[in-house]
mmCIF file of C-alpha atoms in Angstrom:
data_model
loop_
_atom_site.group_PDB
_atom_site.id
_atom_site.type_symbol
_atom_site.label_atom_id
_atom_site.label_comp_id
_atom_site.label_asym_id
_atom_site.label_seq_id
_atom_site.Cartn_x
_atom_site.Cartn_y
_atom_site.Cartn_z
ATOM 1 C CA MET A 1 13.337 -5.576 -4.497
ATOM 2 C CA ILE A 2 11.484 -5.894 -7.777
ATOM 3 C CA LYS A 3 12.018 -3.543 -10.637
ATOM 4 C CA LEU A 4 9.628 -3.880 -13.592
ATOM 5 C CA PRO A 5 10.306 -3.014 -17.220
ATOM 6 C CA ILE A 6 9.612 0.509 -18.418
ATOM 7 C CA LEU A 7 8.409 1.240 -21.941
ATOM 8 C CA PRO A 8 10.893 3.143 -24.051
ATOM 9 C CA SER A 9 9.768 6.764 -24.168
ATOM 10 C CA GLN A 10 10.807 10.405 -23.980
ATOM 11 C CA ASP A 11 10.632 12.774 -21.061
ATOM 12 C CA ALA A 12 7.488 14.814 -20.656
ATOM 13 C CA PRO A 13 7.693 18.485 -21.562
ATOM 14 C CA THR A 14 8.394 20.847 -18.728
ATOM 15 C CA PRO A 15 5.197 22.680 -17.650
ATOM 16 C CA THR A 16 5.032 26.353 -18.469
ATOM 17 C CA ALA A 17 2.249 27.454 -16.133
ATOM 18 C CA CYS A 18 1.849 28.538 -12.449
ATOM 19 C CA SER A 19 -10.566 -7.107 -11.998
ATOM 20 C CA GLU A 20 -9.657 -8.895 -8.754
ATOM 21 C CA HIS A 21 -6.398 -10.751 -9.215
ATOM 22 C CA ASN A 22 -6.718 -14.390 -10.214
ATOM 23 C CA HIS A 23 -5.452 -16.634 -7.437
ATOM 24 C CA SER A 24 -4.398 -19.179 -10.084
ATOM 25 C CA LEU A 25 -1.086 -17.553 -10.725
ATOM 26 C CA PRO A 26 0.656 -17.661 -14.132
ATOM 27 C CA GLN A 27 4.160 -18.917 -14.801
ATOM 28 C CA GLU A 28 6.785 -17.104 -12.743
ATOM 29 C CA PRO A 29 7.807 -13.908 -14.666
ATOM 30 C CA THR A 30 11.387 -12.922 -15.288
ATOM 31 C CA TRP A 31 12.199 -9.840 -13.214
ATOM 32 C CA LYS A 32 14.876 -7.253 -13.757
ATOM 33 C CA VAL A 33 17.393 -7.050 -10.972
ATOM 34 C CA ASP A 34 17.475 -3.886 -8.906
ATOM 35 C CA LEU A 35 20.416 -3.035 -6.644
ATOM 36 C CA GLY A 36 18.156 -1.458 -4.034
ATOM 37 C CA VAL A 37 19.574 2.063 -4.321
ATOM 38 C CA GLY A 38 17.067 4.778 -3.781
ATOM 39 C CA LYS A 39 13.998 2.596 -3.592
ATOM 40 C CA GLU A 40 11.605 5.540 -3.397
ATOM 41 C CA VAL A 41 13.653 7.761 -5.632
ATOM 42 C CA SER A 42 14.539 7.951 -9.342
ATOM 43 C CA ILE A 43 18.218 8.721 -9.174
ATOM 44 C CA PRO A 44 18.400 9.902 -12.856
ATOM 45 C CA GLN A 45 15.515 12.349 -12.253
ATOM 46 C CA LEU A 46 17.181 13.634 -9.069
ATOM 47 C CA LEU A 47 20.486 14.221 -10.878
ATOM 48 C CA LYS A 48 18.676 16.471 -13.345
ATOM 49 C CA THR A 49 17.992 18.935 -10.487
ATOM 50 C CA LEU A 50 21.644 19.590 -9.708
ATOM 51 C CA THR A 51 22.903 23.126 -10.108
ATOM 52 C CA LEU A 52 25.998 24.771 -8.656
ATOM 53 C CA LYS A 53 23.880 26.782 -6.210
ATOM 54 C CA ARG A 54 22.090 23.647 -4.954
ATOM 55 C CA ILE A 55 25.319 21.710 -4.627
ATOM 56 C CA ILE A 56 26.885 24.546 -2.593
ATOM 57 C CA ASN A 57 23.820 24.858 -0.408
ATOM 58 C CA THR A 58 23.743 21.095 0.319
ATOM 59 C CA ALA A 59 27.467 21.131 1.119
ATOM 60 C CA GLN A 60 26.967 24.043 3.517
ATOM 61 C CA ILE A 61 24.097 22.428 5.365
ATOM 62 C CA LEU A 62 25.933 19.062 5.617
ATOM 63 C CA ALA A 63 29.003 20.846 6.928
ATOM 64 C CA SER A 64 26.933 22.712 9.501
ATOM 65 C CA PHE A 65 25.402 19.440 10.730
ATOM 66 C CA ILE A 66 28.845 17.832 11.084
ATOM 67 C CA VAL A 67 30.134 20.821 13.026
ATOM 68 C CA SER A 68 27.021 20.799 15.197
ATOM 69 C CA ALA A 69 27.326 17.053 15.898
ATOM 70 C CA ILE A 70 30.964 17.358 16.910
ATOM 71 C CA SER A 71 30.639 20.583 18.932
ATOM 72 C CA LYS A 72 27.251 19.831 20.393
ATOM 73 C CA LYS A 73 26.279 23.389 19.549
ATOM 74 C CA ASN A 74 23.638 24.308 16.913
ATOM 75 C CA VAL A 75 25.210 25.718 13.735
ATOM 76 C CA VAL A 76 23.159 26.283 10.588
ATOM 77 C CA TRP A 77 24.583 27.275 7.214
ATOM 78 C CA GLY A 78 22.265 27.229 4.196
ATOM 79 C CA MET A 79 18.679 26.091 3.612
ATOM 80 C CA PRO A 80 17.266 22.547 3.739
ATOM 81 C CA PRO A 81 17.734 20.798 0.409
ATOM 82 C CA ILE A 82 14.654 18.632 1.071
ATOM 83 C CA LEU A 83 11.173 19.925 1.852
ATOM 84 C CA THR A 84 8.054 18.005 2.859
ATOM 85 C CA ILE A 85 4.943 20.012 2.028
ATOM 86 C CA GLU A 86 1.503 18.942 3.078
ATOM 87 C CA PRO A 87 -1.145 19.841 0.389
ATOM 88 C CA THR A 88 -3.887 18.688 2.829
ATOM 89 C CA ASN A 89 -4.390 16.613 5.965
ATOM 90 C CA ILE A 90 -7.848 15.439 4.757
ATOM 91 C CA CYS A 91 -8.287 11.894 3.526
ATOM 92 C CA ASN A 92 -11.053 9.848 1.945
ATOM 93 C CA LEU A 93 -10.028 6.661 3.787
ATOM 94 C CA ARG A 94 -9.938 5.579 7.423
ATOM 95 C CA CYS A 95 -6.724 3.585 7.872
ATOM 96 C CA PRO A 96 -6.484 2.360 11.494
ATOM 97 C CA LEU A 97 -2.794 3.194 12.027
ATOM 98 C CA CYS A 98 -2.978 6.689 10.529
ATOM 99 C CA VAL A 99 -3.710 9.716 12.771
ATOM 100 C CA THR A 100 -5.970 11.153 10.063
ATOM 101 C CA GLY A 101 -7.801 7.845 9.466
ATOM 102 C CA ASN A 102 -8.248 6.840 13.103
ATOM 103 C CA GLY A 103 -9.390 10.266 14.357
ATOM 104 C CA ALA A 104 -6.189 11.044 16.389
ATOM 105 C CA MET A 105 -5.419 14.138 14.336
ATOM 106 C CA GLU A 106 -5.266 17.149 16.672
ATOM 107 C CA ARG A 107 -4.670 19.795 14.001
ATOM 108 C CA ALA A 108 -7.544 21.471 12.142
ATOM 109 C CA ASN A 109 -8.380 20.069 8.707
ATOM 110 C CA GLY A 110 -7.638 22.119 5.586
ATOM 111 C CA ARG A 111 -5.858 22.548 2.262
ATOM 112 C CA MET A 112 -2.741 24.535 1.571
ATOM 113 C CA ASP A 113 -3.308 27.859 -0.199
ATOM 114 C CA PHE A 114 -1.567 28.111 -3.552
ATOM 115 C CA ASP A 115 -0.196 31.537 -2.824
ATOM 116 C CA THR A 116 1.452 30.324 0.393
ATOM 117 C CA TYR A 117 3.062 27.511 -1.547
ATOM 118 C CA CYS A 118 4.298 29.829 -4.321
ATOM 119 C CA ARG A 119 5.848 32.270 -1.870
ATOM 120 C CA LEU A 120 7.769 29.355 -0.309
ATOM 121 C CA ILE A 121 9.060 28.075 -3.608
ATOM 122 C CA ASP A 122 9.919 31.579 -4.805
ATOM 123 C CA GLU A 123 12.018 32.150 -1.725
ATOM 124 C CA ILE A 124 14.133 29.042 -1.587
ATOM 125 C CA GLY A 125 13.333 27.094 -4.759
ATOM 126 C CA ASP A 126 16.780 27.759 -6.241
ATOM 127 C CA ARG A 127 18.450 26.016 -3.289
ATOM 128 C CA ILE A 128 16.199 23.003 -2.709
ATOM 129 C CA MET A 129 16.421 19.827 -4.809
ATOM 130 C CA TYR A 130 13.639 17.615 -3.608
ATOM 131 C CA ILE A 131 10.031 18.131 -2.551
ATOM 132 C CA VAL A 132 7.947 15.441 -0.847
ATOM 133 C CA LEU A 133 4.429 16.649 -1.677
ATOM 134 C CA PHE A 134 2.378 14.716 0.862
ATOM 135 C CA GLN A 135 2.109 14.147 4.598
ATOM 136 C CA GLN A 136 -1.103 13.439 6.514
ATOM 137 C CA GLY A 137 -3.940 13.195 3.969
ATOM 138 C CA GLU A 138 -4.640 12.356 0.326
ATOM 139 C CA PRO A 139 -2.808 14.987 -1.787
ATOM 140 C CA TYR A 140 -5.303 15.007 -4.668
ATOM 141 C CA ILE A 141 -8.011 16.248 -2.322
ATOM 142 C CA ASN A 142 -6.275 19.561 -2.788
ATOM 143 C CA ARG A 143 -7.641 20.412 -6.254
ATOM 144 C CA ARG A 144 -4.584 22.456 -7.099
ATOM 145 C CA PHE A 145 -2.197 19.574 -6.519
ATOM 146 C CA ASN A 146 -1.023 19.382 -10.088
ATOM 147 C CA ASP A 147 -0.503 23.137 -10.143
ATOM 148 C CA PHE A 148 1.763 22.691 -7.071
ATOM 149 C CA VAL A 149 3.807 20.134 -8.984
ATOM 150 C CA ALA A 150 4.070 22.210 -12.122
ATOM 151 C CA TYR A 151 5.162 25.319 -10.251
ATOM 152 C CA ALA A 152 8.027 23.421 -8.634
ATOM 153 C CA LYS A 153 9.017 21.720 -11.915
ATOM 154 C CA ARG A 154 9.457 25.121 -13.543
ATOM 155 C CA ARG A 155 12.432 25.447 -11.244
ATOM 156 C CA ARG A 156 13.696 21.875 -11.981
ATOM 157 C CA ILE A 157 12.945 20.597 -8.476
ATOM 158 C CA TYR A 158 12.443 16.838 -8.027
ATOM 159 C CA VAL A 159 8.849 16.271 -6.864
ATOM 160 C CA THR A 160 7.351 13.089 -5.495
ATOM 161 C CA THR A 161 4.035 12.181 -3.879
ATOM 162 C CA SER A 162 2.121 9.274 -2.347
ATOM 163 C CA THR A 163 -1.558 8.591 -3.078
ATOM 164 C CA ASN A 164 -4.244 6.007 -2.553
ATOM 165 C CA ALA A 165 -5.203 6.503 -6.243
ATOM 166 C CA HIS A 166 -8.933 6.956 -5.770
ATOM 167 C CA TYR A 167 -8.895 10.275 -7.563
ATOM 168 C CA LEU A 168 -6.870 9.246 -10.640
ATOM 169 C CA ASP A 169 -9.633 9.510 -13.232
ATOM 170 C CA PRO A 170 -8.509 9.908 -16.848
ATOM 171 C CA ALA A 171 -8.477 13.713 -16.749
ATOM 172 C CA THR A 172 -6.508 13.826 -13.476
ATOM 173 C CA ALA A 173 -4.082 11.213 -14.717
ATOM 174 C CA GLU A 174 -3.538 13.244 -17.883
ATOM 175 C CA ALA A 175 -2.875 16.429 -15.833
ATOM 176 C CA THR A 176 -0.539 14.512 -13.563
ATOM 177 C CA VAL A 177 1.693 13.468 -16.446
ATOM 178 C CA GLN A 178 1.633 16.997 -17.891
ATOM 179 C CA SER A 179 2.590 18.500 -14.521
ATOM 180 C CA GLY A 180 6.027 16.863 -14.714
ATOM 181 C CA LEU A 181 5.735 14.897 -11.464
ATOM 182 C CA ASP A 182 8.846 12.731 -11.098
ATOM 183 C CA THR A 183 7.705 9.816 -8.984
ATOM 184 C CA MET A 184 4.494 8.617 -7.364
ATOM 185 C CA ILE A 185 3.967 6.027 -4.680
ATOM 186 C CA VAL A 186 0.629 4.261 -4.960
ATOM 187 C CA SER A 187 -0.565 2.436 -1.852
ATOM 188 C CA VAL A 188 -2.036 -1.003 -2.664
ATOM 189 C CA ASP A 189 -2.141 -3.105 0.474
ATOM 190 C CA GLY A 190 -4.001 -6.198 -0.574
ATOM 191 C CA ALA A 191 -4.511 -8.567 -3.480
ATOM 192 C CA THR A 192 -8.297 -8.874 -2.947
ATOM 193 C CA GLN A 193 -10.964 -6.389 -1.928
ATOM 194 C CA ASP A 194 -11.388 -8.026 1.503
ATOM 195 C CA SER A 195 -7.684 -7.878 2.237
ATOM 196 C CA TYR A 196 -7.317 -4.354 0.839
ATOM 197 C CA GLU A 197 -10.203 -2.830 2.753
ATOM 198 C CA HIS A 198 -9.132 -4.512 6.047
ATOM 199 C CA TYR A 199 -6.611 -1.686 6.337
ATOM 200 C CA ARG A 200 -7.703 0.843 3.665
ATOM 201 C CA VAL A 201 -11.079 1.190 5.234
ATOM 202 C CA GLY A 202 -13.620 2.698 2.800
ATOM 203 C CA GLY A 203 -11.452 2.010 -0.206
ATOM 204 C CA SER A 204 -12.010 0.158 -3.449
ATOM 205 C CA LEU A 205 -9.193 -1.995 -4.850
ATOM 206 C CA GLU A 206 -10.761 -1.961 -8.327
ATOM 207 C CA LYS A 207 -10.811 1.875 -8.284
ATOM 208 C CA VAL A 208 -7.148 1.942 -7.300
ATOM 209 C CA LYS A 209 -6.227 -0.482 -10.108
ATOM 210 C CA GLN A 210 -8.175 1.585 -12.614
ATOM 211 C CA GLY A 211 -6.434 4.757 -11.437
ATOM 212 C CA ILE A 212 -3.090 3.116 -12.061
ATOM 213 C CA ARG A 213 -4.215 2.017 -15.520
ATOM 214 C CA ASN A 214 -5.338 5.560 -16.267
ATOM 215 C CA LEU A 215 -1.967 6.917 -15.344
ATOM 216 C CA VAL A 216 -0.006 4.294 -17.299
ATOM 217 C CA ALA A 217 -2.221 5.030 -20.342
ATOM 218 C CA ALA A 218 -1.571 8.801 -19.997
ATOM 219 C CA LYS A 219 2.171 8.180 -19.834
ATOM 220 C CA ARG A 220 2.034 6.151 -23.012
ATOM 221 C CA ARG A 221 -0.032 8.804 -24.847
ATOM 222 C CA HIS A 222 2.573 11.422 -23.898
ATOM 223 C CA ARG A 223 5.520 9.075 -24.473
ATOM 224 C CA SER A 224 6.641 10.029 -21.000
ATOM 225 C CA LYS A 225 8.743 8.114 -18.468
ATOM 226 C CA THR A 226 7.408 10.207 -15.645
ATOM 227 C CA PRO A 227 5.926 9.934 -13.165
ATOM 228 C CA TYR A 228 7.682 6.669 -12.341
ATOM 229 C CA ILE A 229 4.958 4.661 -10.606
ATOM 230 C CA TYR A 230 6.046 2.861 -7.419
ATOM 231 C CA MET A 231 3.343 0.539 -6.137
ATOM 232 C CA GLN A 232 3.744 0.190 -2.347
ATOM 233 C CA PHE A 233 2.639 -2.848 -0.403
ATOM 234 C CA LEU A 234 2.506 -2.491 3.397
ATOM 235 C CA LEU A 235 3.252 -5.935 4.907
ATOM 236 C CA MET A 236 0.838 -6.752 7.700
ATOM 237 C CA ARG A 237 -0.324 -9.793 9.578
ATOM 238 C CA HIS A 238 -3.460 -10.209 7.418
ATOM 239 C CA ASN A 239 -1.760 -9.755 3.998
ATOM 240 C CA GLU A 240 1.845 -10.971 4.229
ATOM 241 C CA HIS A 241 0.869 -14.225 2.551
ATOM 242 C CA GLU A 242 -0.188 -12.200 -0.528
ATOM 243 C CA LEU A 243 3.296 -10.975 -1.458
ATOM 244 C CA ARG A 244 3.675 -13.148 -4.586
ATOM 245 C CA GLN A 245 0.185 -12.137 -5.796
ATOM 246 C CA MET A 246 1.183 -8.510 -5.346
ATOM 247 C CA GLU A 247 4.251 -9.045 -7.516
ATOM 248 C CA PHE A 248 2.079 -10.363 -10.326
ATOM 249 C CA MET A 249 -0.370 -7.509 -9.839
ATOM 250 C CA ALA A 250 2.391 -4.982 -10.198
ATOM 251 C CA LYS A 251 3.570 -6.542 -13.439
ATOM 252 C CA GLU A 252 -0.002 -6.810 -14.780
ATOM 253 C CA LEU A 253 -0.668 -3.141 -14.060
ATOM 254 C CA GLY A 254 2.605 -1.984 -15.683
ATOM 255 C CA VAL A 255 4.049 -0.082 -12.747
ATOM 256 C CA ASP A 256 7.786 0.693 -12.611
ATOM 257 C CA ARG A 257 8.605 -0.774 -9.202
ATOM 258 C CA LEU A 258 7.072 -2.689 -6.345
ATOM 259 C CA LEU A 259 8.014 -1.407 -2.893
ATOM 260 C CA LYS A 260 7.530 -3.845 0.013
ATOM 261 C CA LYS A 261 7.383 -1.808 3.200
ATOM 262 C CA ASN A 262 7.035 -2.655 6.876
ATOM 263 C CA ILE A 263 4.496 -0.845 9.001
ATOM 264 C CA GLN A 264 4.726 1.597 11.868
ATOM 265 C CA VAL A 265 2.826 0.979 15.054
ATOM 266 C CA GLU A 266 2.618 2.935 18.338
ATOM 267 C CA THR A 267 1.570 0.415 20.988
ATOM 268 C CA LEU A 268 1.994 -3.267 21.968
ATOM 269 C CA GLU A 269 -1.690 -3.776 21.235
ATOM 270 C CA GLU A 270 -1.234 -2.469 17.645
ATOM 271 C CA ALA A 271 1.879 -4.590 17.314
ATOM 272 C CA HIS A 272 0.060 -7.813 18.171
ATOM 273 C CA GLU A 273 -2.816 -6.956 15.882
ATOM 274 C CA TRP A 274 -0.931 -5.668 12.817
ATOM 275 C CA LEU A 275 2.726 -6.680 12.678
ATOM 276 C CA PRO A 276 3.475 -9.556 10.292
ATOM 277 C CA ALA A 277 4.299 -12.957 11.713
ATOM 278 C CA LYS A 278 7.572 -13.094 9.808
ATOM 279 C CA GLU A 279 10.347 -11.426 11.759
ATOM 280 C CA LYS A 280 12.083 -10.174 8.572
ATOM 281 C CA PHE A 281 8.981 -8.132 7.728
ATOM 282 C CA ARG A 282 9.060 -6.201 11.047
ATOM 283 C CA ARG A 283 10.873 -3.034 11.941
ATOM 284 C CA TYR A 284 10.387 -3.758 15.647
ATOM 285 C CA THR A 285 11.516 -6.188 18.275
ATOM 286 C CA VAL A 286 8.469 -7.202 20.324
ATOM 287 C CA THR A 287 8.612 -8.755 23.753
ATOM 288 C CA GLU A 288 5.843 -9.358 26.270
ATOM 289 C CA ASN A 289 6.123 -5.866 27.729
ATOM 290 C CA GLU A 290 8.146 -3.840 25.238
ATOM 291 C CA LEU A 291 8.108 -2.593 21.689
ATOM 292 C CA THR A 292 11.516 -1.488 20.385
ATOM 293 C CA VAL A 293 12.554 -0.125 16.997
ATOM 294 C CA LYS A 294 15.215 -2.449 15.599
ATOM 295 C CA ARG A 295 17.333 0.363 14.152
ATOM 296 C CA GLY A 296 16.372 3.156 16.586
ATOM 297 C CA GLY A 297 18.196 6.427 16.100
ATOM 298 C CA ARG A 298 21.331 7.047 18.122
ATOM 299 C CA GLY A 299 23.179 10.308 18.415
ATOM 300 C CA ALA A 300 22.204 13.471 16.487
ATOM 301 C CA CYS A 301 19.754 12.990 13.650
ATOM 302 C CA PRO A 302 20.604 15.053 10.476
ATOM 303 C CA ARG A 303 16.943 15.595 9.566
ATOM 304 C CA PRO A 304 16.491 18.940 11.448
ATOM 305 C CA TRP A 305 19.338 20.289 9.222
ATOM 306 C CA LEU A 306 18.639 18.578 5.912
ATOM 307 C CA THR A 307 14.877 18.738 5.717
ATOM 308 C CA THR A 308 11.781 20.273 7.252
ATOM 309 C CA LEU A 309 8.007 19.941 7.016
ATOM 310 C CA VAL A 310 5.520 22.676 6.112
ATOM 311 C CA ASN A 311 1.937 21.769 7.081
ATOM 312 C CA TRP A 312 -1.053 22.797 4.957
ATOM 313 C CA ASP A 313 -1.671 25.885 7.144
ATOM 314 C CA GLY A 314 1.919 27.222 6.859
ATOM 315 C CA SER A 315 3.069 25.952 10.267
ATOM 316 C CA VAL A 316 6.567 24.472 10.226
ATOM 317 C CA VAL A 317 7.788 21.453 12.182
ATOM 318 C CA PRO A 318 11.198 19.828 12.099
ATOM 319 C CA CYS A 319 10.202 16.297 11.150
ATOM 320 C CA CYS A 320 7.404 14.248 9.548
ATOM 321 C CA PHE A 321 7.049 12.275 12.781
ATOM 322 C CA ASP A 322 5.548 15.372 14.384
ATOM 323 C CA LYS A 323 2.158 14.607 12.924
ATOM 324 C CA ASN A 324 0.152 16.795 15.313
ATOM 325 C CA GLY A 325 2.434 19.785 15.363
ATOM 326 C CA HIS A 326 3.689 19.543 18.987
ATOM 327 C CA HIS A 327 7.087 20.938 17.968
ATOM 328 C CA THR A 328 6.000 23.853 15.763
ATOM 329 C CA THR A 329 8.972 26.105 15.078
ATOM 330 C CA GLY A 330 7.163 28.890 13.227
ATOM 331 C CA ASP A 331 4.358 29.865 10.917
ATOM 332 C CA LEU A 332 4.700 31.190 7.375
ATOM 333 C CA ARG A 333 1.442 33.111 7.757
ATOM 334 C CA ASN A 334 2.834 35.503 10.362
ATOM 335 C CA THR A 335 6.584 35.363 9.627
ATOM 336 C CA ALA A 336 8.372 37.509 7.071
ATOM 337 C CA SER A 337 10.085 34.529 5.408
ATOM 338 C CA PHE A 338 10.849 30.834 5.617
ATOM 339 C CA GLU A 339 14.464 31.678 6.440
ATOM 340 C CA ALA A 340 13.249 33.564 9.537
ATOM 341 C CA VAL A 341 11.518 30.370 10.703
ATOM 342 C CA TRP A 342 14.460 28.160 9.710
ATOM 343 C CA LYS A 343 16.822 30.221 11.864
ATOM 344 C CA SER A 344 14.354 31.060 14.645
ATOM 345 C CA GLY A 345 14.958 30.590 18.305
ATOM 346 C CA ARG A 346 12.425 27.769 18.517
ATOM 347 C CA TYR A 347 14.072 25.833 15.670
ATOM 348 C CA SER A 348 17.540 26.418 17.209
ATOM 349 C CA GLN A 349 16.229 25.171 20.561
ATOM 350 C CA PHE A 350 14.966 21.955 18.960
ATOM 351 C CA ARG A 351 18.262 21.283 17.193
ATOM 352 C CA GLN A 352 20.192 21.966 20.389
ATOM 353 C CA GLN A 353 18.015 19.406 22.225
ATOM 354 C CA MET A 354 18.652 16.963 19.365
ATOM 355 C CA LEU A 355 22.382 17.410 19.958
ATOM 356 C CA THR A 356 22.426 17.035 23.717
ATOM 357 C CA ASP A 357 19.240 15.292 24.907
ATOM 358 C CA ARG A 358 17.601 13.388 22.068
ATOM 359 C CA ASP A 359 16.129 10.792 24.355
ATOM 360 C CA ALA A 360 13.801 13.486 25.741
ATOM 361 C CA ILE A 361 12.247 14.216 22.323
ATOM 362 C CA ASP A 362 9.021 12.231 22.154
ATOM 363 C CA ILE A 363 8.838 12.016 18.285
ATOM 364 C CA CYS A 364 12.204 10.307 18.189
ATOM 365 C CA LYS A 365 11.146 7.266 20.229
ATOM 366 C CA ASN A 366 9.499 5.419 17.301
ATOM 367 C CA CYS A 367 11.934 6.521 14.617
ATOM 368 C CA ASN A 368 14.565 4.510 12.783
ATOM 369 C CA GLN A 369 15.799 7.439 10.639
ATOM 370 C CA GLY A 370 14.522 5.877 7.471
ATOM 371 C CA ILE A 371 16.741 2.809 7.800
ATOM 372 C CA GLY A 372 15.230 -0.621 7.145
ATOM 373 C CA LEU A 373 11.753 0.606 6.050
ATOM 374 C CA PHE A 374 11.736 -1.720 3.020
ATOM 375 C CA VAL A 375 12.177 -5.428 2.733
#
């Protein structure tokens, strides 16, 4: 895990409104050591969100999961402390392993309405601590993305996102810093244009690098630590040899951290084409006839209690692995409240199946519950 130096600065004010890398590498830099805790999260920023009400809510929901896991009967106390919200499922790139990029998306395309988002935050914002503001799609395609961030930051909620950085022009970078966004993952999956566009089909590596530079410059102008910029490198068969070059690129661009992540595949054919040759870079065990997640989930998963996903159209599903909405538990457009969806019969039925027959849930088969995603 590489952690890069951060310029000394002050926090941003809280919002008040709704060249290709040279293959001749320089001398090895001196890196700061990172203990690997919260690789996608800024722990100091997260601690700033803590209030008595949020602590009590998190304790309640954790307790209800433990009681449910022991009794094998669904019990729910409190609201999810973590929300994933999809600003849009539209993307400008065509990544082969993404359901949006490869055309396997079954849901209609669209962008979340700001009023729908505000109603959700108004209802449960005092009990949630953490918002993941992306899912299937490039979040900045929703033109109100920075308004989404600022609205949550008014309630001191931790907000993170993930972007391909093609829309980070100087004005958007400036607005992003002013929004109060805590952390941003920027996907950079190659050290050269050829390597990058092999997976990020239709993308421009130079445009991504310029977007990062724009954001770093905006942070400096505002003397802001946030958003912490985490450059993410997906390790694949065609780019795993570029890891050292990516480390130098991260330092050159001035990001705060380099994340080295293994990839998700669905079939043996995809595994043979995309998985890295090095075993330590894989999250799967691959045999001639079988693809198995190394740390596949066992027993009850806490996600249906601790978190949930709201798609761009207001439909709610229990997990980010349900990319096409096959396990929809409710819809904010035709339900009185999020709480009504959270405690609905369909949600209860899903949790009960998680407790007693998890092997029958299709979206669990390729899941490792977030363990071992990074190398």
